[in-house]
Coordinates of C-alpha atoms in Angstrom, one line a residue:
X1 CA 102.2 112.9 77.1
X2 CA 104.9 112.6 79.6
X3 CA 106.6 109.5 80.3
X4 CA 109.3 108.4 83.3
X5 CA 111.5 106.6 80.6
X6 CA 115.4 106.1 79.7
X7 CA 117.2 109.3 77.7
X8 CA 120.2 108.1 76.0
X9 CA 122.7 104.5 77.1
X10 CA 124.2 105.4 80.7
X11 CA 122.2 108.6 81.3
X12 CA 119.7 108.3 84.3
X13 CA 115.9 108.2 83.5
X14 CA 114.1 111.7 83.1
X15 CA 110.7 112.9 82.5
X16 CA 110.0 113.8 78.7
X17 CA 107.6 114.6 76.4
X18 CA 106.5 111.9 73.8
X19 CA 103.9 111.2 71.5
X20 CA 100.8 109.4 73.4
X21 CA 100.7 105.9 71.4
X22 CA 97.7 104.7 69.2
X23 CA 96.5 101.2 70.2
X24 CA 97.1 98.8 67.8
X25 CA 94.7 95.8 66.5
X26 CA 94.1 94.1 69.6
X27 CA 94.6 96.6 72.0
X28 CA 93.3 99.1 74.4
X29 CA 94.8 102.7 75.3
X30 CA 95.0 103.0 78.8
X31 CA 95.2 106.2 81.0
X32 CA 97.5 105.7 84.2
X33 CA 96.0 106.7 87.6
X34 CA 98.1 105.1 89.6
X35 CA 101.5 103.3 89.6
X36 CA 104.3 101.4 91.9
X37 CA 108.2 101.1 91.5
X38 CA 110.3 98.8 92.7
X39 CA 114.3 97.9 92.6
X40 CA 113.6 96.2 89.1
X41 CA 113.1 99.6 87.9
X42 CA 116.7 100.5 88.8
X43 CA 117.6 97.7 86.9
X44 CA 115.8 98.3 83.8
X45 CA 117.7 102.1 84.2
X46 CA 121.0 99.9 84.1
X47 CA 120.3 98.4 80.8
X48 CA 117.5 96.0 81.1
X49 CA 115.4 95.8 77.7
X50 CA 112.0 97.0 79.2
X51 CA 110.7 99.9 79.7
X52 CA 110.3 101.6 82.5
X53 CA 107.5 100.6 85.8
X54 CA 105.5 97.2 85.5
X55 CA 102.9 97.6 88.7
X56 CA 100.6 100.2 87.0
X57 CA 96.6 101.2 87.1
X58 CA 94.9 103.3 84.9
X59 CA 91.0 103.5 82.7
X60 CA 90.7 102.4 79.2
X61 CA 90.5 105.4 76.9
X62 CA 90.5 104.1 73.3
X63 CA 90.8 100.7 71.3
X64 CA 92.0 99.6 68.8
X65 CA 90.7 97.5 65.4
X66 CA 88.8 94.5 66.7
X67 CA 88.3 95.6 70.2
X68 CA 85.2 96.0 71.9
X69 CA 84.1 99.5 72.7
X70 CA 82.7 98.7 75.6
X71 CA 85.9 98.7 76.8
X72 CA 86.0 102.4 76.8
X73 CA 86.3 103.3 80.4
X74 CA 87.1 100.4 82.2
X75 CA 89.3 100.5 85.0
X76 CA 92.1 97.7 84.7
X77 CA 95.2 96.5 86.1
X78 CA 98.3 95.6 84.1
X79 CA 100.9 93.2 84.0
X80 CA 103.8 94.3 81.9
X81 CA 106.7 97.5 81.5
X82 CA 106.9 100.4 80.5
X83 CA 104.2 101.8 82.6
X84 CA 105.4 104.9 83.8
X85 CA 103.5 107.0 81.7
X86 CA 100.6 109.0 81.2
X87 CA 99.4 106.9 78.4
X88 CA 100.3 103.2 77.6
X89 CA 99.2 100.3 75.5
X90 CA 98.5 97.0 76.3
X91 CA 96.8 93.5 74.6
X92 CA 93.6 93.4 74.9
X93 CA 93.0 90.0 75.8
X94 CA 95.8 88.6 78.1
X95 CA 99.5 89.6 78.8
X96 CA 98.0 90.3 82.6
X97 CA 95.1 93.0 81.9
X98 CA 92.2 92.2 84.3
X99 CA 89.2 94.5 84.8
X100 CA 89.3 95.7 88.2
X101 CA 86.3 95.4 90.6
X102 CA 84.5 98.2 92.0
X103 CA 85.1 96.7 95.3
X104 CA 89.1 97.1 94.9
X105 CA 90.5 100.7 95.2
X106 CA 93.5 101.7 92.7
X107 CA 95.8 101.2 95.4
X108 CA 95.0 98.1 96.2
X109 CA 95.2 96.7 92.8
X110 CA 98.3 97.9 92.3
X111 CA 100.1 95.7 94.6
X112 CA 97.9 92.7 92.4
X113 CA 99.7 94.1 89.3
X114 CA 103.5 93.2 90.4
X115 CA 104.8 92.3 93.8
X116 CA 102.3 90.3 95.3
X117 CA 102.2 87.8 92.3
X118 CA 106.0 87.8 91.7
X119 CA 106.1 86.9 95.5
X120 CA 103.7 84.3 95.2
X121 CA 105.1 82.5 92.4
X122 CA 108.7 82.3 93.9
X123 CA 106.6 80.5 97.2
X124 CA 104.9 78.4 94.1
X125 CA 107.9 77.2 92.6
X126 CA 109.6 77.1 95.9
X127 CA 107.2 74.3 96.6
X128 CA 107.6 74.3 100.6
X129 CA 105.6 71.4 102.2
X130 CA 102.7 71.8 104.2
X131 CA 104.3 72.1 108.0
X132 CA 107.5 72.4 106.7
X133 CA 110.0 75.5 107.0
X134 CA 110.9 78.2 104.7
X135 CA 112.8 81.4 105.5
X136 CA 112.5 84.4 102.9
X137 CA 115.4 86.3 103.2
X138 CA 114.3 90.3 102.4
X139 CA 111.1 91.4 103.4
X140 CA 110.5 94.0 101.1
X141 CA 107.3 94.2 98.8
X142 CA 107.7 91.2 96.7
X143 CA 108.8 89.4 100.2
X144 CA 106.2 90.0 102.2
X145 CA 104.1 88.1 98.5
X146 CA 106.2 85.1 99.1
X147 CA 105.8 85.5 103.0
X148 CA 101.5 85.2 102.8
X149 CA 101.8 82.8 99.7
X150 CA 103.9 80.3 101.8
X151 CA 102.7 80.5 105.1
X152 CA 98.8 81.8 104.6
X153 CA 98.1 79.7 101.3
X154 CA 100.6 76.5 101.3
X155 CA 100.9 76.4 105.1
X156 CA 104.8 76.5 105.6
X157 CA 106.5 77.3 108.7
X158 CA 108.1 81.2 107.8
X159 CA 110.9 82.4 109.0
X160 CA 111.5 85.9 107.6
X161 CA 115.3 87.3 107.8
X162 CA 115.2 91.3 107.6
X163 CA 117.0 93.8 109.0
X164 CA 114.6 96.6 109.4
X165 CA 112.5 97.2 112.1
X166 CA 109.5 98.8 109.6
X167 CA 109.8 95.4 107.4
X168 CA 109.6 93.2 110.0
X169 CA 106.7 94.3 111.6
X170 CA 104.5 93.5 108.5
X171 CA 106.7 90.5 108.1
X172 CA 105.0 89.1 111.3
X173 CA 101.7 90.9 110.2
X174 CA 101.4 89.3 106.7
X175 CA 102.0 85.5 108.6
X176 CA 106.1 85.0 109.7
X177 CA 106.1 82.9 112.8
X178 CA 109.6 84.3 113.6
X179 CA 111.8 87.2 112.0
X180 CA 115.3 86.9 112.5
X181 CA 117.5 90.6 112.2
X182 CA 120.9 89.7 110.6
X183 CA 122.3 92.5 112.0
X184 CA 121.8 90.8 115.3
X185 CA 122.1 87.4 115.1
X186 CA 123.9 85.0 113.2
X187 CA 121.7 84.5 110.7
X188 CA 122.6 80.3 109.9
X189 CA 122.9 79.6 113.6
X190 CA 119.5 80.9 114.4
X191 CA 118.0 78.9 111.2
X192 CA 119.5 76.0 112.5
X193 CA 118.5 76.6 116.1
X194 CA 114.8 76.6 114.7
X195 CA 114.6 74.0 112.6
X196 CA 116.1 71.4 115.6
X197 CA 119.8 71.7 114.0
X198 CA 117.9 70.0 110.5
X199 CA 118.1 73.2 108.7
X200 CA 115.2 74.5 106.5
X201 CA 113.0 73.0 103.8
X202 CA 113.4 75.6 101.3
X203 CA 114.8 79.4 101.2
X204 CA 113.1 81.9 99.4
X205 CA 115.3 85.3 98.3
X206 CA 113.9 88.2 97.9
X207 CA 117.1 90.3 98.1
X208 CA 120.6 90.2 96.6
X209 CA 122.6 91.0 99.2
X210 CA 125.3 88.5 99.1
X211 CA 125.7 87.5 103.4
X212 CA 122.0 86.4 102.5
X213 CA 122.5 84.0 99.8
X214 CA 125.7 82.7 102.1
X215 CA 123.3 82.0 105.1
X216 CA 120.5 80.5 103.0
X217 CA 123.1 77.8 101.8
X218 CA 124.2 76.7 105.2
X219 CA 120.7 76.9 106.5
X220 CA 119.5 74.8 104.4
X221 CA 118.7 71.1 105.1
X222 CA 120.3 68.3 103.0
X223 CA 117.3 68.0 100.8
X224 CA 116.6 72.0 100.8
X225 CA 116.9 74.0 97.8
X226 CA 117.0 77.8 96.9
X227 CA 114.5 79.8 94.8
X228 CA 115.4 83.4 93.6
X229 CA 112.2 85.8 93.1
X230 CA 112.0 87.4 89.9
X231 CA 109.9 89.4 87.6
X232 CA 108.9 87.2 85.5
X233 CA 106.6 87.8 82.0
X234 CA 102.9 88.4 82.5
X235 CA 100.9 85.1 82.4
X236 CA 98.3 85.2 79.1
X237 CA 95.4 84.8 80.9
X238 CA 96.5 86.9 83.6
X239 CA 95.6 84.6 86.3
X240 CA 98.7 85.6 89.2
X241 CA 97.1 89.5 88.7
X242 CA 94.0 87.9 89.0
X243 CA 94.1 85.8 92.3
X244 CA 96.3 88.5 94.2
X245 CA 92.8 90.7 93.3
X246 CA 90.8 88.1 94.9
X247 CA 93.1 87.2 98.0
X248 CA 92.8 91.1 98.3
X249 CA 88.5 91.3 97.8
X250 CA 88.7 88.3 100.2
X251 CA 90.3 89.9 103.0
X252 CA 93.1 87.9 103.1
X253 CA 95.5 90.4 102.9
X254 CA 95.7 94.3 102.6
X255 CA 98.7 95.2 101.1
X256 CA 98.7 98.7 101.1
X257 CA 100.5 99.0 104.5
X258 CA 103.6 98.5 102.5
X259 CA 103.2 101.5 100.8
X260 CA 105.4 104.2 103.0
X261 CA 105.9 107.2 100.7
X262 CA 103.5 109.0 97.4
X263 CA 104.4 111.4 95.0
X264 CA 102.7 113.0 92.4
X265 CA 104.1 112.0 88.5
X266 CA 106.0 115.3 88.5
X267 CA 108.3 113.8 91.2
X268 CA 109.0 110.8 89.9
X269 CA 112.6 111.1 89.0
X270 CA 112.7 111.8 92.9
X271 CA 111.1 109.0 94.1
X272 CA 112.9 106.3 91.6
X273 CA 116.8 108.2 93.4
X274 CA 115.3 108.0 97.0
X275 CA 114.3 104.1 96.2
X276 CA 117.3 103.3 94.7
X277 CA 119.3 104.8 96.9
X278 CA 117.7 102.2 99.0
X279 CA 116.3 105.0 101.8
X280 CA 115.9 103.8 105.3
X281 CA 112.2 103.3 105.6
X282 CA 111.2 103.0 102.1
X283 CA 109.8 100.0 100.9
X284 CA 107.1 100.9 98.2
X285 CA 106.9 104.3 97.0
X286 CA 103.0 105.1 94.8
X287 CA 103.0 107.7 92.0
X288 CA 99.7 109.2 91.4
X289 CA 98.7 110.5 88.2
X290 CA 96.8 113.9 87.2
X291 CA 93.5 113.4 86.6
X292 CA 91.5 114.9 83.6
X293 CA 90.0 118.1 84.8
X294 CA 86.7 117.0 83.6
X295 CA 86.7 113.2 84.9
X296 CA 85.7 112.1 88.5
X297 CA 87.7 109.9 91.1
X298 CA 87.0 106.1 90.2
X299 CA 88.0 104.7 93.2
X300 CA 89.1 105.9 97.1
X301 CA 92.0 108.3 97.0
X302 CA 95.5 107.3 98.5
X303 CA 95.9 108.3 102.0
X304 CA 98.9 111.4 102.3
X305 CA 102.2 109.3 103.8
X306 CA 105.3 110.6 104.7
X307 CA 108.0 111.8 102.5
X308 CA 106.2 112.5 99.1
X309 CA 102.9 114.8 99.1
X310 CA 99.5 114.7 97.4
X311 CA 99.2 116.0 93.5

């Protein structure tokens, strides 16, 4: 099979040919269809421990000892790494698999599988009160989660701070009462301006840039704290994948308008540079999968978007 995956220490990330892995006891094979990357990848390439993607799709396609075969064939979504691959395993109960409804499409549930649950637990642990303020600072993927989870399910106030025009548009769509563009305004005045001069309730950071973390601090009110998203390990029950799925059945949200660029596998490598060379305009970049020659499509196929092109 061919996997997206680190070469040696210090070299960038390649395509290569490895073995397809047997599923142990416990778990499933799983064939990719579809799959997201994000700025943790770039990370990971720097010398995190995991492997490779962690916002992937894909159908069942073997067991292992003391699984059910009627797994065979199942489409599922999966928390976890390493999922830039044709082929990956995963636990068959827990560690964020969840069989995906026929009423969610691939790319749908792939947004379920990453950002929109890490965004949602930094809104979670954030803890803004009901009526009260909290400005996200980066509006990317994982932004726009904490953006709906704190104003659309704990009823804060949202201010959003993001530079780009693209980004703040869904900002407002997904449920920020006001963006502010840092490249405009003084980012701490205008927080403070807001809020009545009190500063905000909490900040939420979705980005590392440092002018950011400087203006949520002197935004903040005196009893306002900062929370930093993060990736964070899959849940064993897989309840965040699971309740971004039905927020997404629901209608709640659609989160595939984030997606601004697709590439097929084969492109990968040039997907992961454009991204993490931080591309004006790109916030989430798919990667579709080949299909069997002999299987049919299991859910809606991708729209074609600008600056990648259909398999």
């Amino acid at each position: 099979m061919k996997a997206f995956a680190l070469r040696r220490s210090g070299e960038p990330p390649a395509v290569l040919e490895l073995p397809v892995p047997h599923p142990g006891t416990g778990e499933v094979l799983v064939r990719t269809t579809a799959a997201l990357i994000c700025a943790w990848d770039g990370h990971t390439a720097a010398g995190a421990p995991n492997g490779l993607g962690h916002e992937a799709v894909g159908v069942v396609e073997a067991v292992g000892p003391g699984v059910c075969p009627s797994y065979v064939g199942r489409r599922v979504g999966v928390e976890g790494h390493g999922r830039l691959a044709e082929f990956f395993r995963a636990p068959a109960a827990g560690a964020g698999l969840v069989p995906l409804p026929d009423t969610i499409s691939d790319h749908q549930a792939l947004y379920a599988a990453g950002a929109l649950p890490t965004g949602f637990a930094a809104a979670e642990e954030s803890g803004p009160p009901p009526g009260g303020s909290v400005v996200v600072f980066g509006q990317g993927a994982v932004g726009l989660g904490a953006t709906i989870a704190a104003g659309r399910l704990r009823g804060a106030r949202v201010i959003a701070v993001e530079p780009e025009m693209k980004r703040q548009r869904l900002a407002l769509r997904f449920g920020a009462h006001v963006v502010i563009d840092p490249a405009y305004e003084d980012t701490t005045e205008r927080i403070l301006e807001l809020t009545g001069g009190a500063g905000a309730d909490r900040a939420i950071m979705a980005t590392a840039a440092p002018a950011a973390a400087t203006a949520a601090r002197a935004g903040l009110s005196a009893s306002g704290r900062i929370t930093y998203a993060r990736c964070r390990p899959p849940q064993s029950s897989g309840a965040r994948l699971a309740r971004a799925l039905d927020l997404i059945e629901g209608g709640l949200v659609n989160p595939t308008v984030i997606t601004t660029h697709q590439f097929p596998f084969h492109r990968v490598g040039e997907a992961f540079g454009r991204l993490a060379a931080k591309e004006p305009g790109m916030i989430k970049p798919v990667i579709l999968f080949p299909r069997p020659a002999s299987s049919s499509p299991a859910a809606p196929s991708l729209p074609v978007l600008a600056g990648g092109s259909t398999p």
